[in-house]
CSV table of C-alpha atoms in Angstrom, one decimal:
chain,number,residue,atom,x,y,z
A,1,UNK,CA,-59.5,230.8,-120.4
A,2,UNK,CA,-58.0,227.8,-122.2
A,3,UNK,CA,-55.1,230.0,-123.4
A,4,UNK,CA,-54.4,231.0,-119.8
A,5,UNK,CA,-54.2,227.4,-118.8
A,6,UNK,CA,-51.8,226.5,-121.7
A,7,UNK,CA,-49.5,229.5,-120.9
A,8,UNK,CA,-49.5,228.4,-117.3
A,9,UNK,CA,-48.4,224.9,-118.1
A,10,UNK,CA,-45.7,226.2,-120.5
A,11,UNK,CA,-44.4,228.7,-117.9
A,12,UNK,CA,-44.2,226.2,-115.1
A,13,UNK,CA,-42.4,223.6,-117.2
A,14,UNK,CA,-39.8,226.2,-118.2
A,15,UNK,CA,-39.3,227.4,-114.6
A,16,UNK,CA,-38.4,224.0,-113.4
A,17,UNK,CA,-34.9,224.5,-114.7
A,18,UNK,CA,-32.7,226.2,-112.0
A,19,UNK,CA,-29.5,225.6,-110.1
A,20,UNK,CA,-29.7,222.6,-107.8
A,21,UNK,CA,-29.2,222.7,-104.1
A,22,UNK,CA,-25.8,221.1,-104.5
A,23,UNK,CA,-24.6,224.0,-106.5
A,24,UNK,CA,-25.4,226.4,-103.7
A,25,UNK,CA,-24.4,224.5,-100.6
A,26,UNK,CA,-20.7,224.4,-99.7
A,27,UNK,CA,-19.1,221.2,-100.9
A,28,UNK,CA,-17.5,220.4,-97.5
A,29,UNK,CA,-20.7,220.9,-95.4
A,30,UNK,CA,-24.4,221.5,-95.4
A,31,UNK,CA,-23.9,225.2,-94.8
A,32,UNK,CA,-25.0,227.7,-97.4
A,33,UNK,CA,-22.0,230.0,-97.8
A,34,UNK,CA,-22.2,233.8,-98.5
A,35,UNK,CA,-20.0,233.6,-101.7
A,36,UNK,CA,-22.2,230.8,-103.2
A,37,UNK,CA,-25.4,232.7,-102.6
A,38,UNK,CA,-24.0,236.0,-103.8
A,39,UNK,CA,-22.7,234.3,-106.9
A,40,UNK,CA,-26.2,233.1,-107.7
A,41,UNK,CA,-27.7,236.5,-107.0
A,42,UNK,CA,-25.0,238.3,-109.1
A,43,UNK,CA,-24.4,235.9,-111.9
A,44,UNK,CA,-27.3,237.0,-114.1
A,45,UNK,CA,-30.7,238.6,-114.1
A,46,UNK,CA,-32.8,235.6,-114.4
A,47,UNK,CA,-36.4,234.5,-114.8
A,48,UNK,CA,-37.2,232.1,-112.0
A,49,UNK,CA,-39.7,230.7,-109.5
A,50,UNK,CA,-41.1,233.0,-106.8
A,51,UNK,CA,-43.8,231.1,-104.8
A,52,UNK,CA,-44.9,227.5,-105.3
A,53,UNK,CA,-46.2,226.6,-108.7
A,54,UNK,CA,-48.9,223.9,-108.4
A,55,UNK,CA,-51.9,222.2,-110.1
A,56,UNK,CA,-54.3,220.7,-107.5
A,57,UNK,CA,-57.7,219.0,-107.5
A,58,UNK,CA,-60.0,218.6,-104.5
A,59,UNK,CA,-63.2,219.2,-102.7
A,60,UNK,CA,-64.7,220.6,-99.5
A,61,UNK,CA,-64.2,219.1,-96.1
A,62,UNK,CA,-67.2,218.7,-93.8
A,63,UNK,CA,-69.8,218.9,-96.5
A,64,UNK,CA,-71.0,216.6,-99.2
A,65,UNK,CA,-68.9,216.9,-102.3
A,66,UNK,CA,-70.8,218.3,-105.3
A,67,UNK,CA,-69.9,219.6,-108.7
A,68,UNK,CA,-70.0,223.1,-107.5
A,69,UNK,CA,-67.7,222.7,-104.4
A,70,UNK,CA,-65.1,220.4,-106.2
A,71,UNK,CA,-62.6,222.2,-108.3
A,72,UNK,CA,-59.1,222.6,-109.6
A,73,UNK,CA,-56.8,225.2,-108.1
A,74,UNK,CA,-53.6,226.1,-109.8
A,75,UNK,CA,-51.0,228.8,-109.3
A,76,UNK,CA,-48.2,230.2,-111.4
A,77,UNK,CA,-45.6,232.4,-109.6
A,78,UNK,CA,-42.5,233.9,-111.2
A,79,UNK,CA,-39.8,236.5,-110.5
A,80,UNK,CA,-37.5,238.5,-112.7
A,81,UNK,CA,-34.4,240.2,-111.3
A,82,UNK,CA,-34.1,243.6,-112.8
A,83,UNK,CA,-30.7,244.7,-111.6
A,84,UNK,CA,-27.4,242.9,-112.5
A,85,UNK,CA,-25.5,244.3,-109.6
A,86,UNK,CA,-26.4,245.2,-106.0
A,87,UNK,CA,-28.3,248.4,-105.1
A,88,UNK,CA,-27.6,250.3,-101.9
A,89,UNK,CA,-27.7,248.3,-98.7
A,90,UNK,CA,-26.9,245.1,-100.6
A,91,UNK,CA,-30.4,244.8,-102.2
A,92,UNK,CA,-31.7,243.6,-105.5
A,93,UNK,CA,-34.7,244.8,-107.4
A,94,UNK,CA,-37.2,242.2,-108.5
A,95,UNK,CA,-40.4,242.1,-110.5
A,96,UNK,CA,-42.9,239.5,-109.1
A,97,UNK,CA,-46.0,238.0,-110.5
A,98,UNK,CA,-48.4,235.4,-109.1
A,99,UNK,CA,-51.6,234.2,-110.7
A,100,UNK,CA,-54.0,231.9,-108.9
A,101,UNK,CA,-57.0,230.3,-110.7
A,102,UNK,CA,-60.0,228.3,-109.5
A,103,UNK,CA,-61.4,226.1,-112.2
A,104,UNK,CA,-64.7,224.2,-111.8
A,105,UNK,CA,-63.9,221.4,-114.3
A,106,UNK,CA,-66.9,219.3,-113.2
A,107,UNK,CA,-69.5,221.9,-114.2
A,108,UNK,CA,-71.0,222.4,-117.6
A,109,UNK,CA,-68.5,224.3,-119.9
A,110,UNK,CA,-65.8,223.9,-117.2
A,111,UNK,CA,-65.7,227.6,-116.1
A,112,UNK,CA,-62.7,229.3,-114.5
A,113,UNK,CA,-64.7,230.9,-111.8
A,114,UNK,CA,-62.0,233.1,-110.2
A,115,UNK,CA,-58.7,234.4,-111.6
A,116,UNK,CA,-56.5,236.3,-109.1
A,117,UNK,CA,-53.7,238.5,-110.5
A,118,UNK,CA,-50.9,239.5,-108.1
A,119,UNK,CA,-48.1,241.6,-109.6
A,120,UNK,CA,-45.5,243.4,-107.5
A,121,UNK,CA,-42.1,245.1,-107.5
A,122,UNK,CA,-39.7,245.1,-104.6
A,123,UNK,CA,-36.3,245.0,-103.1
A,124,UNK,CA,-34.8,241.8,-101.7
A,125,UNK,CA,-31.8,241.7,-99.4
A,126,UNK,CA,-30.0,238.4,-98.6
A,127,UNK,CA,-29.1,238.0,-94.9
A,128,UNK,CA,-25.9,236.5,-93.6
A,129,UNK,CA,-24.4,235.7,-90.2
A,130,UNK,CA,-20.8,234.7,-89.8
A,131,UNK,CA,-20.6,234.0,-93.6
A,132,UNK,CA,-23.7,231.7,-93.4
A,133,UNK,CA,-26.8,232.5,-95.4
A,134,UNK,CA,-29.7,232.7,-93.0
A,135,UNK,CA,-32.5,234.1,-95.2
A,136,UNK,CA,-33.7,237.3,-96.8
A,137,UNK,CA,-35.9,240.3,-96.2
A,138,UNK,CA,-38.1,241.9,-98.9
A,139,UNK,CA,-40.0,245.2,-99.2
A,140,UNK,CA,-42.7,244.7,-101.9
A,141,UNK,CA,-45.3,247.0,-103.4
A,142,UNK,CA,-48.0,244.6,-104.7
A,143,UNK,CA,-51.4,244.7,-106.3
A,144,UNK,CA,-54.1,242.0,-106.2
A,145,UNK,CA,-57.3,241.9,-108.2
A,146,UNK,CA,-59.6,239.5,-110.0
A,147,UNK,CA,-59.8,241.5,-113.3
A,148,UNK,CA,-63.6,241.7,-113.3
A,149,UNK,CA,-66.0,244.7,-113.3
A,150,UNK,CA,-69.3,245.7,-111.7
A,151,UNK,CA,-70.3,244.0,-108.4
A,152,UNK,CA,-67.8,241.1,-109.0
A,153,UNK,CA,-64.8,243.4,-109.0
A,154,UNK,CA,-62.2,243.0,-106.2
A,155,UNK,CA,-58.9,244.8,-105.7
A,156,UNK,CA,-56.4,246.1,-103.2
A,157,UNK,CA,-52.8,247.2,-102.9
A,158,UNK,CA,-50.3,246.4,-100.2
A,159,UNK,CA,-46.9,247.6,-99.1
A,160,UNK,CA,-45.5,244.4,-97.7
A,161,UNK,CA,-42.5,243.6,-95.5
A,162,UNK,CA,-41.5,239.9,-95.7
A,163,UNK,CA,-38.7,237.9,-94.1
A,164,UNK,CA,-37.6,234.3,-94.3
A,165,UNK,CA,-35.2,233.1,-91.7
A,166,UNK,CA,-33.5,229.7,-91.8
A,167,UNK,CA,-33.2,228.2,-88.4
A,168,UNK,CA,-31.1,225.4,-89.9
A,169,UNK,CA,-30.9,223.5,-93.2
A,170,UNK,CA,-34.2,221.8,-92.4
A,171,UNK,CA,-36.3,224.5,-90.9
A,172,UNK,CA,-37.4,227.9,-92.0
A,173,UNK,CA,-39.7,230.4,-90.3
A,174,UNK,CA,-41.3,233.3,-92.2
A,175,UNK,CA,-43.5,236.3,-91.6
A,176,UNK,CA,-45.1,239.0,-93.7
A,177,UNK,CA,-46.9,242.2,-92.6
A,178,UNK,CA,-48.5,244.8,-94.9
A,179,UNK,CA,-49.9,248.3,-95.0
A,180,UNK,CA,-53.1,247.9,-97.1
A,181,UNK,CA,-54.7,250.3,-99.5
A,182,UNK,CA,-58.2,249.0,-100.1
A,183,UNK,CA,-59.5,250.7,-103.3
A,184,UNK,CA,-62.0,248.1,-104.4
A,185,UNK,CA,-65.5,249.4,-104.1
A,186,UNK,CA,-67.0,245.9,-103.4
A,187,UNK,CA,-64.3,244.6,-100.9
A,188,UNK,CA,-63.9,247.4,-98.4
A,189,UNK,CA,-64.0,244.9,-95.5
A,190,UNK,CA,-61.3,242.6,-97.0
A,191,UNK,CA,-59.0,242.9,-94.1
A,192,UNK,CA,-61.5,241.2,-91.8
A,193,UNK,CA,-61.2,238.1,-94.1
A,194,UNK,CA,-57.9,238.2,-96.0
A,195,UNK,CA,-55.9,239.5,-93.0
A,196,UNK,CA,-53.3,241.9,-91.8
A,197,UNK,CA,-50.2,239.7,-91.5
A,198,UNK,CA,-49.1,236.1,-91.8
A,199,UNK,CA,-46.6,233.8,-90.1
A,200,UNK,CA,-45.5,230.3,-90.8
A,201,UNK,CA,-42.9,227.6,-90.9
A,202,UNK,CA,-41.6,225.1,-93.4
A,203,UNK,CA,-39.7,221.8,-92.9
A,204,UNK,CA,-37.5,220.0,-95.4
A,205,UNK,CA,-35.9,216.6,-94.9
A,206,UNK,CA,-32.2,216.1,-95.1
A,207,UNK,CA,-32.5,214.4,-98.5
A,208,UNK,CA,-34.7,217.3,-99.8
A,209,UNK,CA,-37.4,214.8,-100.7
A,210,UNK,CA,-40.1,215.6,-98.1
A,211,UNK,CA,-41.5,219.0,-97.2
A,212,UNK,CA,-44.2,220.3,-94.9
A,213,UNK,CA,-45.5,223.7,-94.0
A,214,UNK,CA,-48.0,225.7,-92.0
A,215,UNK,CA,-49.1,229.2,-92.8
A,216,UNK,CA,-51.3,231.3,-90.6
A,217,UNK,CA,-52.9,234.6,-91.7
A,218,UNK,CA,-54.4,236.8,-89.0
A,219,UNK,CA,-57.7,238.4,-89.9
A,220,UNK,CA,-58.3,241.9,-88.7
A,221,UNK,CA,-59.9,242.2,-85.3
A,222,UNK,CA,-59.1,241.3,-81.7
A,223,UNK,CA,-60.1,237.6,-81.7
A,224,UNK,CA,-56.9,235.7,-80.8
A,225,UNK,CA,-57.5,232.6,-82.8
A,226,UNK,CA,-59.0,234.3,-85.9
A,227,UNK,CA,-56.6,232.9,-88.5
A,228,UNK,CA,-56.8,231.5,-92.0
A,229,UNK,CA,-54.8,228.3,-92.0
A,230,UNK,CA,-52.9,226.5,-94.7
A,231,UNK,CA,-51.3,223.1,-94.1
A,232,UNK,CA,-49.2,221.6,-96.9
A,233,UNK,CA,-47.2,218.4,-97.5
A,234,UNK,CA,-45.0,217.5,-100.5
A,235,UNK,CA,-42.9,214.5,-101.6
A,236,UNK,CA,-40.5,214.8,-104.4
A,237,UNK,CA,-40.7,212.0,-107.0
A,238,UNK,CA,-36.9,211.9,-107.6
A,239,UNK,CA,-33.8,213.6,-106.3
A,240,UNK,CA,-33.1,214.6,-109.9
A,241,UNK,CA,-36.5,216.2,-110.5
A,242,UNK,CA,-38.2,219.2,-109.0
A,243,UNK,CA,-41.8,217.9,-109.1
A,244,UNK,CA,-43.5,217.1,-105.9
A,245,UNK,CA,-46.6,215.1,-105.0
A,246,UNK,CA,-48.5,217.8,-103.1
A,247,UNK,CA,-51.3,218.0,-100.6
A,248,UNK,CA,-52.8,221.3,-99.5
A,249,UNK,CA,-55.5,221.9,-96.9
A,250,UNK,CA,-57.1,225.4,-96.7
A,251,UNK,CA,-59.3,226.5,-93.8
A,252,UNK,CA,-60.7,230.0,-93.5
A,253,UNK,CA,-61.6,233.0,-95.6
A,254,UNK,CA,-59.8,234.8,-98.4
A,255,UNK,CA,-58.7,231.8,-100.5
A,256,UNK,CA,-59.8,233.6,-103.6
A,257,UNK,CA,-60.7,237.2,-104.3
A,258,UNK,CA,-64.2,236.7,-105.6
A,259,UNK,CA,-65.5,234.9,-102.6
A,260,UNK,CA,-63.1,236.4,-100.1
A,261,UNK,CA,-65.8,236.7,-97.4
A,262,UNK,CA,-67.0,233.1,-97.7
A,263,UNK,CA,-65.6,230.4,-95.4
A,264,UNK,CA,-63.8,227.5,-97.2
A,265,UNK,CA,-62.5,224.3,-95.9
A,266,UNK,CA,-60.8,222.6,-98.9
A,267,UNK,CA,-58.5,219.6,-99.3
A,268,UNK,CA,-56.7,219.2,-102.6
A,269,UNK,CA,-53.9,217.0,-104.1
A,270,UNK,CA,-51.8,217.4,-107.2
A,271,UNK,CA,-48.4,218.3,-108.5
A,272,UNK,CA,-46.1,221.2,-107.3
A,273,UNK,CA,-42.9,222.7,-108.5
A,274,UNK,CA,-40.9,224.5,-105.8
A,275,UNK,CA,-38.3,227.3,-105.9
A,276,UNK,CA,-34.7,227.0,-104.5
A,277,UNK,CA,-34.1,226.5,-100.8
A,278,UNK,CA,-37.5,227.1,-99.2
A,279,UNK,CA,-40.7,228.5,-100.7
A,280,UNK,CA,-41.9,232.1,-100.5
A,281,UNK,CA,-45.4,232.9,-99.2
């Protein structure tokens, strides 16, 4: 487990190096131009950030904090472009990998109680309108499991269609819907807790220092307000760095694979490294 943590720290540190916002945005305006974006997509197959990479510490909301309900949550998320040139329909083939870990550092022996592995492969297409980059759409085949056996085993597959649309340079809306294949023997009802689709929005200030987001995941069923909710705020330490002070609030089910059917209301703070433009979810 300690080796996993060490590799995570090394990977996140390496992934912090990527082209700055100023290298993508047109020099005469705040518009993200087609040629600038395509140059970044085409210039090289590169190993980069996918979703947010963070290291957070926190405890439950609404109950007395204890050693068992206070923990560290960290995530490492990377992508690798597998094609140097565009595929049909202007798409690019990517390999994705996200690992999320829950670490009870206050308990004896500091156990990592839940490790979630989420690899995937998919096609991504950048979207343009009148030469302006407005977002991207991705079709991803992904697997998620916790790598355990017996009654603690959890796993499922999803064919996901995801889209990120930039309303302007400060606001992005996103959505993701999936066709699930639930093959885990002990998580047949996972859709009622981890959901069928998600929607959300993210705001970034003009100086790229402050960010805030809301992500809603609809659990299966007909209840209208039956959502898992994530609220996040980030503040970048310096314009020259890509490290954010980060606050995350999670309310609902499905935060981790092992206890996907248990309700959690958790508030955590820590450090986050974010990808270019806006985050993926």
